[in-house]
Structures are given as C-alpha cells and as structure tokens.
Coordinates of C-alpha atoms in Angstrom, one line a residue:
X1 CA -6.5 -2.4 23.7
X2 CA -5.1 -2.5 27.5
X3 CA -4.1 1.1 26.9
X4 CA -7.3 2.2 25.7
X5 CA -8.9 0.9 28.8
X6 CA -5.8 2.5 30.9
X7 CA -6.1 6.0 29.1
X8 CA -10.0 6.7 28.2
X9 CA -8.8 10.3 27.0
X10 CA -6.4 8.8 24.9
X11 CA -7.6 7.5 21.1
X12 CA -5.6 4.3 20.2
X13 CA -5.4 2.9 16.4
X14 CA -4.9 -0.8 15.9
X15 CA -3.7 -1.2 11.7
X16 CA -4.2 -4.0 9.7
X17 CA -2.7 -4.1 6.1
X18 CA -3.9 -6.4 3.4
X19 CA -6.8 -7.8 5.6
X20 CA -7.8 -10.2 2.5
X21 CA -4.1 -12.1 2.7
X22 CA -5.7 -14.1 6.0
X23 CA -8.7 -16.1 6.7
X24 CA -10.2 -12.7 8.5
X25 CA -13.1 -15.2 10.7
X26 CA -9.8 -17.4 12.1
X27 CA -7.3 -14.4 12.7
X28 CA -10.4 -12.5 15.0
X29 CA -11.7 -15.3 16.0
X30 CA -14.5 -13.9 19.0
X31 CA -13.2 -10.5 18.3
X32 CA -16.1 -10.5 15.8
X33 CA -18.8 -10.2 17.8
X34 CA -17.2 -7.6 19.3
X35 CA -17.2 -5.1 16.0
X36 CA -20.9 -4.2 16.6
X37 CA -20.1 -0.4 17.9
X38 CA -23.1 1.4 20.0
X39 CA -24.1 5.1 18.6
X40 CA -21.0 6.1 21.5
X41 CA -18.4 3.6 19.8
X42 CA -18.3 0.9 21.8
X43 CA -19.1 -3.2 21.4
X44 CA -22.3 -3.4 21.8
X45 CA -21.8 -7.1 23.2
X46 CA -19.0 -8.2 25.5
X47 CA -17.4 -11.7 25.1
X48 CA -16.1 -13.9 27.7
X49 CA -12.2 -14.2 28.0
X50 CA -10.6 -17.3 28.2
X51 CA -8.5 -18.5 31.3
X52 CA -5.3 -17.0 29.9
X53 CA -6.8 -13.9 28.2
X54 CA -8.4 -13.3 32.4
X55 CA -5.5 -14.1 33.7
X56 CA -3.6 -11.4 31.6
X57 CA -6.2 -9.2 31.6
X58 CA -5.9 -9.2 35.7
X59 CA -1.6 -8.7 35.7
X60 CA -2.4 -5.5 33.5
X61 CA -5.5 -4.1 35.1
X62 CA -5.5 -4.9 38.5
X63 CA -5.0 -2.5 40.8
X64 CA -5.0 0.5 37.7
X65 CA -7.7 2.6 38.5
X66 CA -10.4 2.8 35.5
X67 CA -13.5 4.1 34.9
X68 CA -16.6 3.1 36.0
X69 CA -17.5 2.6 32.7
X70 CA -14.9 0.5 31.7
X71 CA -15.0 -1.3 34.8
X72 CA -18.4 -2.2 34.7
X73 CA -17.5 -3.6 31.4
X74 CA -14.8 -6.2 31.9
X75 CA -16.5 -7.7 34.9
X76 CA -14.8 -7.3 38.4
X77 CA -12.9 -10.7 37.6
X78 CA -11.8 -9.5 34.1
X79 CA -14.3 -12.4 32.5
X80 CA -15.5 -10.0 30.0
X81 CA -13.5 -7.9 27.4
X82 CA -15.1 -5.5 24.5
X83 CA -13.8 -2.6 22.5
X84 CA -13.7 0.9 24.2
X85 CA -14.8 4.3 22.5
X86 CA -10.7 4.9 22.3
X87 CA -10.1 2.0 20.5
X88 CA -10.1 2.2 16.3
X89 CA -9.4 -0.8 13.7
X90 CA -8.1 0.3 10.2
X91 CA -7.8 -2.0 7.8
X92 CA -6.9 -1.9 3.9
X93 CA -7.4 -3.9 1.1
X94 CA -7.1 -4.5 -2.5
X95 CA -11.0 -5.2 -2.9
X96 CA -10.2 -6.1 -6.7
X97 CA -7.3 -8.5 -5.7
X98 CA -9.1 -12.2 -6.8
X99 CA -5.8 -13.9 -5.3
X100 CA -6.8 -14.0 -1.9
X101 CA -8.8 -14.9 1.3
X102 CA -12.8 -14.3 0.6
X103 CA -14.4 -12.1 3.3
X104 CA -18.2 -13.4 3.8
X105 CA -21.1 -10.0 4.3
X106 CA -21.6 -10.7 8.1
X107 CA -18.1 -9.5 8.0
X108 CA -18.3 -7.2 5.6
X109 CA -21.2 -5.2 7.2
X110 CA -19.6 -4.7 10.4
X111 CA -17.0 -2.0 8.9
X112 CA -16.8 1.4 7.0
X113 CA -15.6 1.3 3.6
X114 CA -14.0 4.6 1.8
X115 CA -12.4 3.7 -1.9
X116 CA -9.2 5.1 -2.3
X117 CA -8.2 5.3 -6.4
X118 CA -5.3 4.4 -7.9
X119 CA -3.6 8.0 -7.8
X120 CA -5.2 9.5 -4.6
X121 CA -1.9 9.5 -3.0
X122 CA -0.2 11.7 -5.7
X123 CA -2.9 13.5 -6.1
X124 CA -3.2 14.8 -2.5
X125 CA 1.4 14.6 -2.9
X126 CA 1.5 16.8 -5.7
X127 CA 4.6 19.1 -4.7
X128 CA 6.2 15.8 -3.6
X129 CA 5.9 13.7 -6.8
X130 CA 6.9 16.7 -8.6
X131 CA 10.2 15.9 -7.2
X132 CA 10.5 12.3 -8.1
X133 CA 12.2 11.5 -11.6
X134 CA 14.7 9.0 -13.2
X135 CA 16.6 8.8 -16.7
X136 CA 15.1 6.8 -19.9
X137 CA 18.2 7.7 -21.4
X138 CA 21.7 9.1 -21.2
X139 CA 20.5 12.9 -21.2
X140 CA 17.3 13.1 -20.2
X141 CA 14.6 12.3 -17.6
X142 CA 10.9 12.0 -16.6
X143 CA 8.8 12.6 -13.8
X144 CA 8.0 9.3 -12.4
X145 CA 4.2 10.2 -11.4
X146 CA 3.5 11.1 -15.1
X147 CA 5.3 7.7 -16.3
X148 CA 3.6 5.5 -13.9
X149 CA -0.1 7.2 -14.8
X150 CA 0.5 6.8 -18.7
X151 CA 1.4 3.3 -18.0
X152 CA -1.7 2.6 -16.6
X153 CA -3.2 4.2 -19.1
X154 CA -1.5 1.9 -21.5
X155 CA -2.7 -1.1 -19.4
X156 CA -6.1 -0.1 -19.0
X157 CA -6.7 -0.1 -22.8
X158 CA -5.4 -4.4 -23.3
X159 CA -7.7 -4.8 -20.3
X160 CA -5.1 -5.2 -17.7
X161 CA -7.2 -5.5 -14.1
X162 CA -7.5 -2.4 -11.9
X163 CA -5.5 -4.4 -9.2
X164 CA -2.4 -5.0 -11.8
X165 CA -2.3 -1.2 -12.0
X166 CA 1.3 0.7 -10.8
X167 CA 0.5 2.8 -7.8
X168 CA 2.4 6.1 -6.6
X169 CA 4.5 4.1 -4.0
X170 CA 5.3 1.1 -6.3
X171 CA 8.3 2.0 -6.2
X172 CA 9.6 2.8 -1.9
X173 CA 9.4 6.2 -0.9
X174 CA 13.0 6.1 1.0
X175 CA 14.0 4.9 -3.0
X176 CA 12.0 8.2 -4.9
X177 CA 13.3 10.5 -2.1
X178 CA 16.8 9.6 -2.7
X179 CA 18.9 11.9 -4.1
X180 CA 20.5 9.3 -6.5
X181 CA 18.9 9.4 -10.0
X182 CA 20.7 6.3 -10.9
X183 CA 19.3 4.0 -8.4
X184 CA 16.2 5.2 -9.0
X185 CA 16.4 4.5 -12.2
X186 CA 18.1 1.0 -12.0
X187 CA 15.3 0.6 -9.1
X188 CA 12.3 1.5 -11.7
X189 CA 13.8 -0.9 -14.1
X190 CA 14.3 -3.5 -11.7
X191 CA 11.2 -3.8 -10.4
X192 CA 8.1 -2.4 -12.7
X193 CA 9.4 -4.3 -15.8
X194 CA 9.9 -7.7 -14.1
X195 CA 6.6 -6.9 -12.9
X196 CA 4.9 -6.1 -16.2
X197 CA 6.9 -8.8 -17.9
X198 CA 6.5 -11.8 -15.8
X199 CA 3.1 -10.8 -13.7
X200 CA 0.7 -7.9 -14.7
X201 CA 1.4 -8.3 -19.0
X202 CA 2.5 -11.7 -19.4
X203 CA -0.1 -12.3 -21.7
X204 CA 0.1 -9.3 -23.4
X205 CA 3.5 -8.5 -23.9
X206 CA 2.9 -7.5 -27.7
X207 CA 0.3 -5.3 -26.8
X208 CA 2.0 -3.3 -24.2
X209 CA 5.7 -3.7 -25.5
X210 CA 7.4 -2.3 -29.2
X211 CA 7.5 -5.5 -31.6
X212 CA 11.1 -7.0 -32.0
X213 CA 12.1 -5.4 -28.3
X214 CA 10.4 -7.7 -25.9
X215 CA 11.1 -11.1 -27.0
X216 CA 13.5 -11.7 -23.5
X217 CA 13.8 -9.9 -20.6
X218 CA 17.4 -9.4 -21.1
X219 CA 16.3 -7.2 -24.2
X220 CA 13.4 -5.6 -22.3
X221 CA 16.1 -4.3 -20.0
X222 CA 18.3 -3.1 -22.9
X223 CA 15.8 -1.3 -24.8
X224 CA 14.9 0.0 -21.3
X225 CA 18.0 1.5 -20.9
X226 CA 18.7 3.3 -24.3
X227 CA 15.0 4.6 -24.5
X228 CA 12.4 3.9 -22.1
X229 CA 9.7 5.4 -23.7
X230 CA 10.1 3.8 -27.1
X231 CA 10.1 0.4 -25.3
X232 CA 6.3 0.2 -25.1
X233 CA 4.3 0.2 -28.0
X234 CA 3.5 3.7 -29.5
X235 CA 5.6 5.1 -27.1
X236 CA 4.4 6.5 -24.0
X237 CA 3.3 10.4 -24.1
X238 CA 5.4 12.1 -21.1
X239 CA 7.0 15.0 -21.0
X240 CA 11.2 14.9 -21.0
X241 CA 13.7 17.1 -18.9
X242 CA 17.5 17.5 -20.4
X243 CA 20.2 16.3 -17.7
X244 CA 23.0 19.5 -17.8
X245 CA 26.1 18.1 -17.3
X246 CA 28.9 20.5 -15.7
X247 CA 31.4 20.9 -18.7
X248 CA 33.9 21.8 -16.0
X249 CA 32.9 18.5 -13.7
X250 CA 33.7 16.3 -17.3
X251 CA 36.9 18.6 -18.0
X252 CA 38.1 17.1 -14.6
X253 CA 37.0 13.7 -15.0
X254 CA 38.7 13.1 -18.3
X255 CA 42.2 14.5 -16.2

C-alpha cells in the first residue's frame, strides 16, 4: 500500500489465497472499514493509525512528494491511512469448503464475487492440457485433463461434494510440464489415489473403486499400475494413446 501512495500511476495488487483458512475479522482487523470503495475506488472512510503504524507511515512518506489527494488523505501527521484508487485486494476461496473459517455478510458484501468452475482453467488451457499425459499401463497413456474430468464425473454421481472434486492443477504444473512421463505418472498415483482413498471417497470406496481391487491401499496402487482405468468401477471412458518404443533404443539396451 506505501507504493500505491508513492506511485498513483502505478496499479498495485495485494493476493490473498484461501481467505476462508483464517478468521478474515482478526487477520483485517480495522482494515475493514476501509473496504467501502467510493464510485473512484477509494475508502470511503479513513481509519486512524496506531502509534507504530504513524510512526512507520512517517519513515516511508516523509519527505516523498505525493499528491494532494493522497496527502489530504493520510493527514499531515500520517494519523490517517485508507486504500488508494491503485490499490486492489484479490482474494479466492473454496465457497463450498465446510472445513473452515465462516465469513459473516457485513463481510461478505464489501467484495466482488466471480465463480470460477471446476474446469475453467483447462478450459481457457486447452493447447496446454493437450500436452499433459501419464501411463495407466506399460504401453499406453492418457491425457490427464480427460482422466481428471471423468473422475469427477464418477464422483459426482455417489454424491461426492463439489469441493472434493480434482481440479486442473491438482496435480503441480512444474510436475505436468515435465518432460518425464514416469514421474508424472508415479506423481498422479501418489497423490489423487491417497486422496480419493483416504479423504474425498473414504466412504465410498465400493462405489467409486472395481470390487476385490480396493480392499488396501497397497492393492489400490497395484491395480493402479497394471490398469488404471479398470481400477474404478465400470472403468473410466477416456480415450488411450500407444507408447512406440524405439526397436533400435531396446536392441541397445538388451547389449
């Protein structure tokens, strides 16, 4: 915020992820009063600073020439702070996440909300998660996008939660834009089936998963690895690619 007052061409973005995981009143604190915004953007209150927040307020302002505006603002003695024009807060949050902080209306109210589903981010990725794939057997492979969204599908129908769903980036992006098929696999197999087996389908393991393969996770992981597809029940509709092997690469490796 001190270099939105600095810069008043400049825009500045303050992010907040997973604004639900705190108690949102005790980690703004005064701030709230503050998220009012005028018709230009701006608090429509000021708050008074405490001692420390003046005297910090003065080391990084004084003697910086702002605008009139601005200055007007904070109060020649910096006893006053409020949110410039410049000066955005973006937060996200799982609004169908029950496992965390409650957010009361008066809160609520003082934001813009925009949804963002489940696959908006492959959706507006297409030619990216094109790309991403990883082996259910030992010759062939699936797209990863494809997988994920007939999963969901999967879970949707035994009335898994909208929250419990797989996004695109469940898996890391550094991890899908590897160029090792093996990690991505052992990464996908790693990570969604411990989720789905001890979290998201615990309670419905012989709904989602083929009878007599689920009954450990050691077994989950097997059947994973011969034929992921086959693993859950009815076996998940998604189209396979063939790995071609280099005859002449094996020729060599058997030397």
């Amino acid at each position: 915020m001190i270099k939105a007052y600095k810069n008043e061409d400049t825009n500045y973005l303050l992010i907040v992820e997973e604004i639900k995981r705190a108690n949102v009143a005790a980690v703004f604190g005064d701030i709230f009063q503050l998220l009012d915004r005028d018709s230009n953007g701006k608090s429509e209150y000021e708050i008074t600073t405490s001692k420390e927040l003046q005297e910090f307020l003065k080391k990084e302002l004084e003697g910086v020439e702002l605008s009139e505006n601005i200055k007007n603002k904070l109060d020649d003695d910096f006893s006053k702070i409020f949110l410039p024009s410049n000066f955005y807060i973006w937060a996200t949050m799982n609004s169908a996440d029950q496992g965390v902080m409650p957010m009361d209306t008066a809160f609520r109210r003082r934001w813009e909300f925009t949804y963002l589903g489940i696959n908006d981010a492959s959706d507006a990725n297409k030619e990216e998660f094109e790309n991403y794939r990883f082996k259910i057997n030992s010759d062939e492979t699936v797209n990863w996008d494809q997988f994920r969204r007939k999963l969901n599908e999967k879970l949707s129908l035994i009335n898994i939660p909208e929250d419990k769903l797989i996004r695109p980036y469940f898996i890391s992006k550094s991890i899908l834009e590897g160029d090792d098929l093996n990690k991505l696999t052992e990464t996908i197999k790693n990570k969604v089936l411990m989720y789905l087996y001890e979290d998201a389908a615990k309670a419905y393991r012989p709904d989602l998963f083929t009878e007599g393969k689920f009954s450990t996770y050691s077994s989950v992981c097997k059947n994973f690895d011969e034929n992921t597809l086959s693993l859950f029940k009815g076996n998940l509709d998604v189209e396979t690619e063939k790995i071609y092997k280099d005859d002449n690469i094996q020729d060599d490796l058997k030397e």
